[in-house]
């Protein structure tokens, strides 16, 4: 790759830094918590029902400005889907290109959670680091993110949005994803495509895969738990009733015999000790 030395040099000159602020406080318009403003056609619905994602234009609130939005139906409940999205610490195992994602700050303000993490990514032959702030509202099943501008990132700016709503069935969801990324300086087109266009198109794919896998695991665990609980309940129902108490004279007789046996054993032990003791001299 002829562009690799040039890109490596440009990243080395101004690398990401935890103790340095970013070059600005945000150039891209941030997303807002809440459902998306988008209309889906009949053909869109047919494509979604077949398991394929749909790309749509999303209103931004600014006149004439729109953003691309990915929509996909997933065969898993909304809480499972949202849990996969918010499992930031395991993005390295779920999201292609993410090699590490480490949390460094978490705050709670009412029902809103703010989580800051460090992303390390590897794209083709280059590595990049950026610091992201996520705002998550569990009740609204929505998460937005943007750069943490108190730290210097390798990318110029990034904003994004996740929203999950219940699907047609009990165990189904519809997920919406949108993002916008602005790279700093000159970036080769293959790298730019991976970080922007491909990232948008692949985002809902990994979430669908991981959500379905997690939902199946939960169902298997629930099935095992129900089986064990059923066996335990059945064993409790099969327990024999307690034996009736014997008559009083029987209990008295057994008690007397036990006491006599104890006295007999004690006397035998005393006899052995006396027999073994040395005789007094005459």
XYZ file of N, CA, C and O in Angstrom, residues 33 69-74 76-92 94-95 98 101 103 106 113 115 117 119 132-138 140-145 160-165 173-178 202-212 214 218:
288
model
N -32.115 11.570 22.187
C -32.766 10.383 22.719
C -34.240 10.360 22.293
O -34.939 11.354 22.420
N -30.002 5.844 7.827
C -30.444 5.057 8.978
C -30.623 3.608 8.548
O -31.262 3.334 7.535
N -30.047 2.678 9.317
C -30.229 1.252 9.063
C -31.333 0.722 9.970
O -31.374 1.035 11.161
N -32.223 -0.089 9.393
C -33.332 -0.687 10.137
C -33.292 -2.191 9.912
O -33.077 -2.650 8.789
N -33.498 -2.969 10.993
C -33.511 -4.419 10.848
C -34.384 -5.040 11.935
O -34.377 -4.601 13.090
N -35.137 -6.075 11.547
C -35.926 -6.857 12.497
C -35.070 -8.000 13.025
O -34.345 -8.653 12.265
N -35.173 -8.243 14.328
C -34.352 -9.253 14.996
C -35.248 -10.178 15.802
O -36.143 -9.720 16.519
N -35.422 -11.557 18.629
C -35.056 -11.549 20.043
C -35.791 -10.390 20.707
O -36.076 -9.377 20.061
N -36.106 -10.499 22.006
C -36.818 -9.430 22.712
C -35.998 -8.146 22.776
O -34.764 -8.186 22.724
N -36.651 -6.991 22.914
C -35.924 -5.709 22.968
C -34.880 -5.634 24.076
O -33.818 -5.052 23.875
N -35.187 -6.211 25.249
C -34.212 -6.136 26.346
C -32.935 -6.902 26.026
O -31.830 -6.487 26.410
N -33.050 -8.002 25.286
C -31.873 -8.772 24.892
C -31.056 -7.993 23.869
O -29.829 -7.920 23.948
N -31.737 -7.390 22.893
C -31.058 -6.614 21.859
C -30.335 -5.418 22.473
O -29.155 -5.162 22.177
N -31.026 -4.700 23.355
C -30.419 -3.522 23.970
C -29.250 -3.915 24.867
O -28.243 -3.192 24.957
N -29.353 -5.072 25.490
C -28.266 -5.554 26.333
C -27.009 -5.837 25.510
O -25.895 -5.573 25.961
N -27.169 -6.367 24.299
C -26.020 -6.608 23.428
C -25.385 -5.282 22.998
O -24.162 -5.154 22.949
N -26.217 -4.313 22.667
C -25.704 -3.009 22.236
C -24.921 -2.338 23.361
O -23.876 -1.724 23.132
N -25.430 -2.481 24.599
C -24.799 -1.807 25.729
C -23.676 -2.626 26.363
O -23.064 -2.176 27.319
N -23.387 -3.792 25.838
C -22.277 -4.604 26.355
C -20.970 -4.097 25.746
O -20.270 -4.803 25.009
N -20.636 -2.866 26.054
C -19.501 -2.183 25.425
C -18.182 -2.894 25.689
O -17.304 -2.929 24.818
N -18.034 -3.477 26.870
C -16.768 -4.113 27.237
C -16.445 -5.319 26.373
O -15.281 -5.723 26.290
N -17.459 -5.887 25.713
C -17.228 -7.073 24.890
C -17.356 -6.775 23.388
O -17.530 -7.698 22.594
N -17.258 -5.514 23.018
C -17.287 -5.168 21.597
C -16.143 -5.835 20.837
O -16.268 -6.119 19.652
N -15.026 -6.050 21.517
C -13.889 -6.679 20.828
C -14.218 -8.099 20.382
O -13.588 -8.628 19.461
N -17.471 -8.967 19.543
C -18.692 -8.923 18.746
C -18.574 -8.064 17.490
O -19.193 -8.374 16.471
N -17.824 -6.995 17.559
C -17.773 -6.016 16.472
C -16.456 -6.155 15.717
O -15.371 -6.031 16.303
N -12.935 -3.860 16.182
C -12.696 -3.349 17.536
C -11.797 -4.336 18.268
O -12.142 -5.496 18.448
N -12.217 -2.146 24.070
C -13.128 -1.070 24.449
C -13.203 -1.048 25.968
O -13.833 -1.906 26.583
N -13.946 0.941 29.619
C -14.681 2.023 30.283
C -13.754 2.784 31.227
O -12.982 2.179 31.971
N -18.280 6.491 34.431
C -19.713 6.182 34.377
C -20.449 7.095 35.355
O -20.051 7.227 36.514
N -28.003 7.260 31.764
C -26.665 6.788 32.084
C -25.664 7.368 31.091
O -25.938 7.408 29.892
N -21.764 6.764 29.891
C -20.619 5.856 29.957
C -19.564 6.313 28.962
O -19.867 6.504 27.780
N -15.879 5.425 27.184
C -14.968 4.308 26.931
C -13.910 4.692 25.906
O -14.090 5.616 25.107
N -11.989 3.359 22.672
C -12.047 2.398 21.573
C -10.672 2.278 20.927
O -10.065 3.286 20.553
N -15.072 7.854 23.442
C -16.488 8.036 23.139
C -17.318 8.165 24.415
O -17.069 7.474 25.406
N -18.292 9.051 24.349
C -19.262 9.211 25.438
C -20.614 8.696 24.959
O -21.123 9.139 23.934
N -21.195 7.758 25.726
C -22.485 7.168 25.389
C -23.541 7.650 26.379
O -23.286 7.665 27.592
N -24.698 8.025 25.889
C -25.829 8.391 26.741
C -26.938 7.381 26.507
O -27.423 7.235 25.375
N -27.343 6.713 27.572
C -28.278 5.592 27.455
C -29.487 5.811 28.354
O -29.344 6.067 29.553
N -30.684 5.689 27.764
C -31.942 5.775 28.499
C -32.625 4.412 28.416
O -33.225 4.079 27.388
N -32.531 3.582 29.474
C -33.114 2.239 29.418
C -34.620 2.236 29.183
O -35.138 1.365 28.481
N -36.441 4.331 27.494
C -36.764 4.649 26.097
C -36.051 3.716 25.117
O -36.233 3.854 23.902
N -35.244 2.810 25.636
C -34.501 1.842 24.804
C -33.706 2.567 23.705
O -33.729 2.199 22.540
N -32.991 3.578 24.116
C -32.250 4.412 23.155
C -30.875 4.766 23.720
O -30.732 5.031 24.921
N -29.886 4.763 22.840
C -28.534 5.163 23.200
C -27.954 6.042 22.098
O -28.047 5.707 20.915
N -27.397 7.175 22.493
C -26.685 8.037 21.546
C -25.221 8.114 21.970
O -24.883 7.836 23.126
N -24.363 8.474 21.032
C -22.950 8.601 21.385
C -22.300 9.709 20.568
O -22.748 10.077 19.477
N -23.562 9.136 16.888
C -24.333 7.966 16.485
C -25.558 7.758 17.347
O -25.787 8.468 18.343
N -26.324 6.714 16.978
C -27.660 6.545 17.564
C -28.109 5.095 17.439
O -27.954 4.460 16.383
N -28.635 4.539 18.543
C -29.290 3.233 18.561
C -30.679 3.382 19.172
O -30.839 4.054 20.193
N -31.647 2.726 18.564
C -33.004 2.711 19.130
C -33.619 1.347 18.863
O -33.506 0.809 17.752
N -34.275 0.769 19.883
C -34.885 -0.554 19.763
C -36.345 -0.462 20.189
O -36.650 0.100 21.242
N -37.226 -1.014 19.382
C -38.646 -1.054 19.718
C -39.159 -2.488 19.597
O -38.585 -3.304 18.861
N -37.857 -7.788 17.776
C -37.534 -6.369 17.932
C -37.245 -5.758 16.576
O -36.928 -6.454 15.614
N -37.351 -4.452 16.544
C -36.898 -3.689 15.379
C -35.846 -2.706 15.873
O -36.092 -1.905 16.774
N -34.659 -2.780 15.277
C -33.555 -1.952 15.724
C -33.217 -0.922 14.662
O -33.263 -1.205 13.455
N -32.884 0.291 15.110
C -32.520 1.399 14.238
C -31.113 1.857 14.609
O -30.774 2.002 15.790
N -30.305 2.095 13.591
C -28.937 2.538 13.841
C -28.547 3.597 12.817
O -28.809 3.469 11.614
N -27.918 4.654 13.313
C -27.422 5.707 12.432
C -26.140 6.271 13.027
O -25.984 6.319 14.252
N -22.971 -2.726 8.322
C -22.709 -3.942 9.089
C -23.165 -3.861 10.543
O -23.201 -4.877 11.240
N -23.519 -2.670 11.007
C -23.816 -2.491 12.433
C -24.987 -3.353 12.894
O -24.888 -4.082 13.890
N -26.114 -3.275 12.180
C -27.274 -4.048 12.610
C -27.064 -5.544 12.405
O -27.711 -6.358 13.064
N -26.141 -5.925 11.512
C -25.875 -7.344 11.266
C -25.264 -8.003 12.482
O -25.692 -9.092 12.906
N -24.251 -7.366 13.088
C -23.618 -7.976 14.253
C -24.566 -7.977 15.451
O -24.561 -8.923 16.253
N -25.389 -6.938 15.566
C -26.341 -6.899 16.677
C -27.368 -8.016 16.538
O -27.728 -8.680 17.518
N -27.847 -8.253 15.309
C -28.813 -9.338 15.073
C -28.196 -10.687 15.414
O -28.817 -11.517 16.095
N -26.989 -10.917 14.975
C -26.313 -12.188 15.224
C -26.127 -12.436 16.719
O -26.462 -13.515 17.242
N -25.590 -11.443 17.429
C -25.305 -11.611 18.851
C -26.587 -11.680 19.678
O -26.643 -12.404 20.682
N -27.629 -10.944 19.279
C -28.892 -10.957 20.025
C -29.583 -12.312 19.913
O -30.081 -12.853 20.909
N -29.629 -12.872 18.706
C -30.255 -14.181 18.501
C -29.493 -15.250 19.273
O -30.095 -16.134 19.906
N -27.671 -14.857 22.021
C -27.915 -14.662 23.444
C -29.315 -15.119 23.834
O -29.507 -15.741 24.885
N -30.352 -18.023 26.550
C -31.265 -17.789 27.666
C -32.416 -18.787 27.651
O -32.834 -19.277 28.708
